Coordinates of C-alpha atoms in Angstrom, one line a residue:
X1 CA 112.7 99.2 80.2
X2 CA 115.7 100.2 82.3
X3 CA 118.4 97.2 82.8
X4 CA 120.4 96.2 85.9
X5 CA 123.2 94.0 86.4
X6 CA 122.8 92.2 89.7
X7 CA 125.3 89.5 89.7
X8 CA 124.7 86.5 86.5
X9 CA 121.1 88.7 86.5
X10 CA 119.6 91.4 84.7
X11 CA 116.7 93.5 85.4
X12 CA 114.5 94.9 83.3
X13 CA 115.5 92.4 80.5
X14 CA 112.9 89.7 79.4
X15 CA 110.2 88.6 81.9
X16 CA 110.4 90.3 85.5
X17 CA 112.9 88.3 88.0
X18 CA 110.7 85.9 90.3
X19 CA 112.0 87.1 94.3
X20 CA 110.8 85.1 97.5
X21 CA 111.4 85.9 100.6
X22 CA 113.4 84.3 103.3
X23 CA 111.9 84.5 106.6
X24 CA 113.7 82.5 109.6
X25 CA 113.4 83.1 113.4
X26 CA 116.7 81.5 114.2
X27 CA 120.1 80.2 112.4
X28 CA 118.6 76.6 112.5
X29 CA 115.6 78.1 110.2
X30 CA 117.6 80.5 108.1
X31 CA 120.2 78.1 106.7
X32 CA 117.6 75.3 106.0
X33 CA 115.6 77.7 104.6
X34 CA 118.7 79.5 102.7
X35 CA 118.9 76.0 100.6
X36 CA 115.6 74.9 100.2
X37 CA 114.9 78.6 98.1
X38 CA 117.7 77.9 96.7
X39 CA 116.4 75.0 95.2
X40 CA 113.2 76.5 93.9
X41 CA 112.7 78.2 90.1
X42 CA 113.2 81.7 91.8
X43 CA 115.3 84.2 90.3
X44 CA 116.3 86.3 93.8
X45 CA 115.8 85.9 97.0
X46 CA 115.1 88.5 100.0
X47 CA 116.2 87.7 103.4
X48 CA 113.5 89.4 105.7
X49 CA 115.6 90.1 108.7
X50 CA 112.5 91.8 110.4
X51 CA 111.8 88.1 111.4
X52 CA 115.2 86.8 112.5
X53 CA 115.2 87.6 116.7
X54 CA 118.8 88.1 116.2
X55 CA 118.3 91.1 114.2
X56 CA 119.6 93.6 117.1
X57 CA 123.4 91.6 117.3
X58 CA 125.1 93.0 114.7
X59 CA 127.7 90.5 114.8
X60 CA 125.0 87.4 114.7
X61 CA 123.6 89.7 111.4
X62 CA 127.0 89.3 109.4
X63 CA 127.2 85.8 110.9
X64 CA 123.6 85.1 109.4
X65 CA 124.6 86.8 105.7
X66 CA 127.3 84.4 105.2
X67 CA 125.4 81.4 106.0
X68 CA 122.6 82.5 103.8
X69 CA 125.4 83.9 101.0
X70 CA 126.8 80.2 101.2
X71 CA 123.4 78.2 100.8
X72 CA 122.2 80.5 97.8
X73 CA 125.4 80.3 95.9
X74 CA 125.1 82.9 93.1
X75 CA 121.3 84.5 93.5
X76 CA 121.0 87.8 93.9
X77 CA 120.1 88.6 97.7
X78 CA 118.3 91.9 98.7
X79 CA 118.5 92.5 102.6
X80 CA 115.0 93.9 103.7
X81 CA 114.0 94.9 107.5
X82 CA 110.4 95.7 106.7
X83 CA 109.0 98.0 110.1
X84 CA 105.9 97.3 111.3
X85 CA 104.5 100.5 110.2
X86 CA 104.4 99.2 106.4
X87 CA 103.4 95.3 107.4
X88 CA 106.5 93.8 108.7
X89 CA 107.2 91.2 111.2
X90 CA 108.7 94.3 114.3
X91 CA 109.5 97.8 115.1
X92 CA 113.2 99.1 114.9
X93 CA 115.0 102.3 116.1
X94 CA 115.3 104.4 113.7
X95 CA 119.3 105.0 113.8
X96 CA 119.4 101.2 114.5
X97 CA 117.8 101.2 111.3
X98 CA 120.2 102.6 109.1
X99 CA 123.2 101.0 110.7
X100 CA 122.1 97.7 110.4
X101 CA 121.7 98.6 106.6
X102 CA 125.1 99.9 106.5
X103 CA 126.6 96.3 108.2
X104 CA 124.8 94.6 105.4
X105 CA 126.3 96.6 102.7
X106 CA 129.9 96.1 104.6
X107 CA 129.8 92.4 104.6
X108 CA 129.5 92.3 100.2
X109 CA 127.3 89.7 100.6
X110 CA 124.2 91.7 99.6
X111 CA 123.2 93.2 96.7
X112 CA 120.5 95.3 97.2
X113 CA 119.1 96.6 100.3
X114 CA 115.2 97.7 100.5
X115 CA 115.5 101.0 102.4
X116 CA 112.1 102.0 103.1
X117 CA 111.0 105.8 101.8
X118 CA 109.1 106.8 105.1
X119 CA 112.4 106.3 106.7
X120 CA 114.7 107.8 104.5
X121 CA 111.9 111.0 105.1
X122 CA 112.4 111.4 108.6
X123 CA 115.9 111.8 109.3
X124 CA 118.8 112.6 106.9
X125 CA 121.0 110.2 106.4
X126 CA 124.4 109.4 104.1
X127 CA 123.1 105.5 103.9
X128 CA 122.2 106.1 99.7
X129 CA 126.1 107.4 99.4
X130 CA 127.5 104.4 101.5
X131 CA 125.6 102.2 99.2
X132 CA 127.2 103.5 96.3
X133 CA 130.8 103.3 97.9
X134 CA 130.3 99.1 98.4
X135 CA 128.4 98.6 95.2
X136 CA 125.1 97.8 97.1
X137 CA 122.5 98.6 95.0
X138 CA 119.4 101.1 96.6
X139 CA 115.6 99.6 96.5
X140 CA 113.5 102.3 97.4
X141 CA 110.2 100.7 98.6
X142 CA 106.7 102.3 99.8
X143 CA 103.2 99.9 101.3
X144 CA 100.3 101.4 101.3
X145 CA 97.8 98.3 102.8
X146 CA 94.8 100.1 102.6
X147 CA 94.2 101.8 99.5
X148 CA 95.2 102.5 95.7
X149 CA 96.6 106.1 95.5
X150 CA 95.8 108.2 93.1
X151 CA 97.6 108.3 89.8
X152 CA 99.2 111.5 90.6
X153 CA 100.4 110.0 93.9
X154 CA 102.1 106.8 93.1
X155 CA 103.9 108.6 90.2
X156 CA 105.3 111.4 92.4
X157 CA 106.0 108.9 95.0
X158 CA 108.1 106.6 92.2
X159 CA 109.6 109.9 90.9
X160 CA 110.6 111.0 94.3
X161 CA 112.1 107.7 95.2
X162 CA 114.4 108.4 92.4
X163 CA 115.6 111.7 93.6
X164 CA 116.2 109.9 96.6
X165 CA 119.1 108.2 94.5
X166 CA 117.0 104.6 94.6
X167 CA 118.3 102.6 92.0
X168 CA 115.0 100.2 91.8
X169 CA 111.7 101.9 92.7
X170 CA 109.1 99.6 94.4
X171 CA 105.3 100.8 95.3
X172 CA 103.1 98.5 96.8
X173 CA 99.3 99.2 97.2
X174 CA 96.0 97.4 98.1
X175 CA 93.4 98.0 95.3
X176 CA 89.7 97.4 95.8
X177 CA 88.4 96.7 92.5
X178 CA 89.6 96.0 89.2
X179 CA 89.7 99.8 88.3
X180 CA 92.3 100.2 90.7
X181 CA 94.2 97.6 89.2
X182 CA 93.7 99.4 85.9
X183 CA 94.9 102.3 87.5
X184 CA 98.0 100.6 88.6
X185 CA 98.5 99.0 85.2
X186 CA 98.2 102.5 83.3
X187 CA 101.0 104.3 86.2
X188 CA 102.4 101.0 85.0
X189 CA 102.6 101.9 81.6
X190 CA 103.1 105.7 81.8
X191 CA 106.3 105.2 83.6
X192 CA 108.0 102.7 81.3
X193 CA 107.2 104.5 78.0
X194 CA 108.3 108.2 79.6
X195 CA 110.9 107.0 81.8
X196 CA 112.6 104.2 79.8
X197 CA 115.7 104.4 82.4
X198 CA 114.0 104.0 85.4
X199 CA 113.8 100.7 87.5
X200 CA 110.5 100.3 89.5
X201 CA 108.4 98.0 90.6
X202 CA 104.7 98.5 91.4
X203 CA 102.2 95.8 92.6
X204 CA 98.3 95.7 93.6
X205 CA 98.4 93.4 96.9
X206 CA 95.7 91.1 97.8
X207 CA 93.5 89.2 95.8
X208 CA 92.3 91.4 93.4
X209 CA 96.2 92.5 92.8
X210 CA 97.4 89.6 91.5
X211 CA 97.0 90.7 87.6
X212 CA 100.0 93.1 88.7
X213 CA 102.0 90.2 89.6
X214 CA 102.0 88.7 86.4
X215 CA 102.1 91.7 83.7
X216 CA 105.7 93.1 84.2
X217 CA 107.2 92.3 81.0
X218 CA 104.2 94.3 79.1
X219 CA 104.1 97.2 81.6
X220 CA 107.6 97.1 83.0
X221 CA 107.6 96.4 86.5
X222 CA 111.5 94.5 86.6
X223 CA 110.7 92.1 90.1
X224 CA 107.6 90.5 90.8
X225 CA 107.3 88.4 94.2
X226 CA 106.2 85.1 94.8
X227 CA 105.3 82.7 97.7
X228 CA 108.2 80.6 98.7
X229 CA 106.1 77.6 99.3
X230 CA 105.5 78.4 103.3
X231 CA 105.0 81.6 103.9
X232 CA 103.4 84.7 101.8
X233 CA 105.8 87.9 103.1
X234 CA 102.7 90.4 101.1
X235 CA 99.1 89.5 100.7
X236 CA 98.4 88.4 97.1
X237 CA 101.6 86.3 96.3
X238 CA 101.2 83.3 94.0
X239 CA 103.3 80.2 94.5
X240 CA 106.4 80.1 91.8
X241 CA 105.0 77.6 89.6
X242 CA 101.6 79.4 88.6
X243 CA 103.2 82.5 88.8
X244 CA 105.9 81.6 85.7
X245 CA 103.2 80.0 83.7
X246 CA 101.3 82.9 84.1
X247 CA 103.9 85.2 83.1
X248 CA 104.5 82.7 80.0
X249 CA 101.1 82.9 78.5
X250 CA 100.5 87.0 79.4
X251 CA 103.8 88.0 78.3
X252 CA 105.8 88.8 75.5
X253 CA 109.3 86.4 75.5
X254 CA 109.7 82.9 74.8
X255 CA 108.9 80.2 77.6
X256 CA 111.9 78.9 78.9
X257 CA 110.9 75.1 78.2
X258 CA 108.7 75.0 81.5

């Protein structure tokens, strides 16, 4: 499994890190918020900006990142605006899109940013370089909330995300029975044994995807994501606490004394 250094963490090494999301309508919310996840067994945390009703001031955004840089200390934080188009909380212009990315990854208080691949596909844009040039690292990220693609798909989709100069590759997909999440499982699988240096993420949402959750030490997704306690940001999320024991008893390293 490919390894990442993001800050005191490393992906791809031991069990997958345990993200939750942030989600907070105004700064009231978001700094309250900001320390309670702080608080919780969590590994990472994702501010999902797509939320905030701020979102359009770019100056109330860098405001925002250092409150929520503050409350979370040393965590690693991955800056998300999730459109509406792929289940998130509003629509955004698309140029607006990318610079609000690029003010993130200005301020140094992110360390990843989840660009969506839809929108890196319709219009070119320098915002994988620009990453690079403020040490922000690239999470390349797909939802599909209806189906389970075929095996063929999410690889080329993973593979292509990777082209794109993502340095973590996430796929999110709904399956509908358990041989979808067998499907997933075995893309799972193929990736991490052919592509040892890749970084990816793939998860079966909903109810029937929550196997996928738990099973990324043995088939090498590096980030699994969890319910923070309030609020699920993707159907299927498990609070923190079940989530770890799972991943104790399923996978492969040592409990860590939970």
């Amino acid at each position: 499994m490919s390894r990442l250094k993001l800050r005191n963490l490393t992906l791809g090494e031991n069990e997958p890190k345990v993200c939750v999301s942030l989600i907070a309508r105004n700064f009231e919310e978001l700094f309250a918020e900001a320390m309670r996840l702080n608080a919780l067994d969590c590994d990472m945390i994702e501010w999902r900006a797509d939320y905030f009703m701020y979102v359009n001031d770019p100056h109330f955004m860098k405001k925002a990142a250092y409150f929520i840089r503050y409350a979370i200390e040393e965590k690693p934080l991955i800056f998300t605006f999730r459109t509406l188009q792929e289940g998130g909380g509003q629509s955004i212009d698309l140029d607006y899109y990318f610079e609000l990315n690029k003010v993130m990854m200005e301020t140094g208080l992110v360390d990843i940013v989840d660009l969506e691949f839809e929108m890196l596909l319709k219009k070119e844009s320098d915002v994988q370089d620009f990453a690079k040039l403020h040490d922000v690292k690239v999470l390349m990220s797909n939802h599909d909330g209806g189906k389970t693609p075929s095996n063929q798909e999410m690889l080329e989709t993973i593979y292509e995300m990777r082209e794109f100069g993502a340095d973590i590759c996430k796929l999110a997909v709904m399956p509908h029975d358990m041989s979808d999440v067998l499907r997933i499982l075995d893309v799972s699988n193929h990736i991490q044994t052919t592509k040892p240096d890749l970084t990816f993420t793939l998860i079966g949402m909903g109810d029937i995807g929550r196997l996928t959750r738990l099973t990324g030490e043995l088939f090498g997704s590096s980030i699994t994501y969890a319910s923070n306690g309030k609020h699920m940001s993707a159907p299927g999320q498990l609070p923190i606490g079940p989530l770890r024991k799972g991943m104790d008893v399923i996978g492969l390293s040592k409990p860590r004394g939970r």
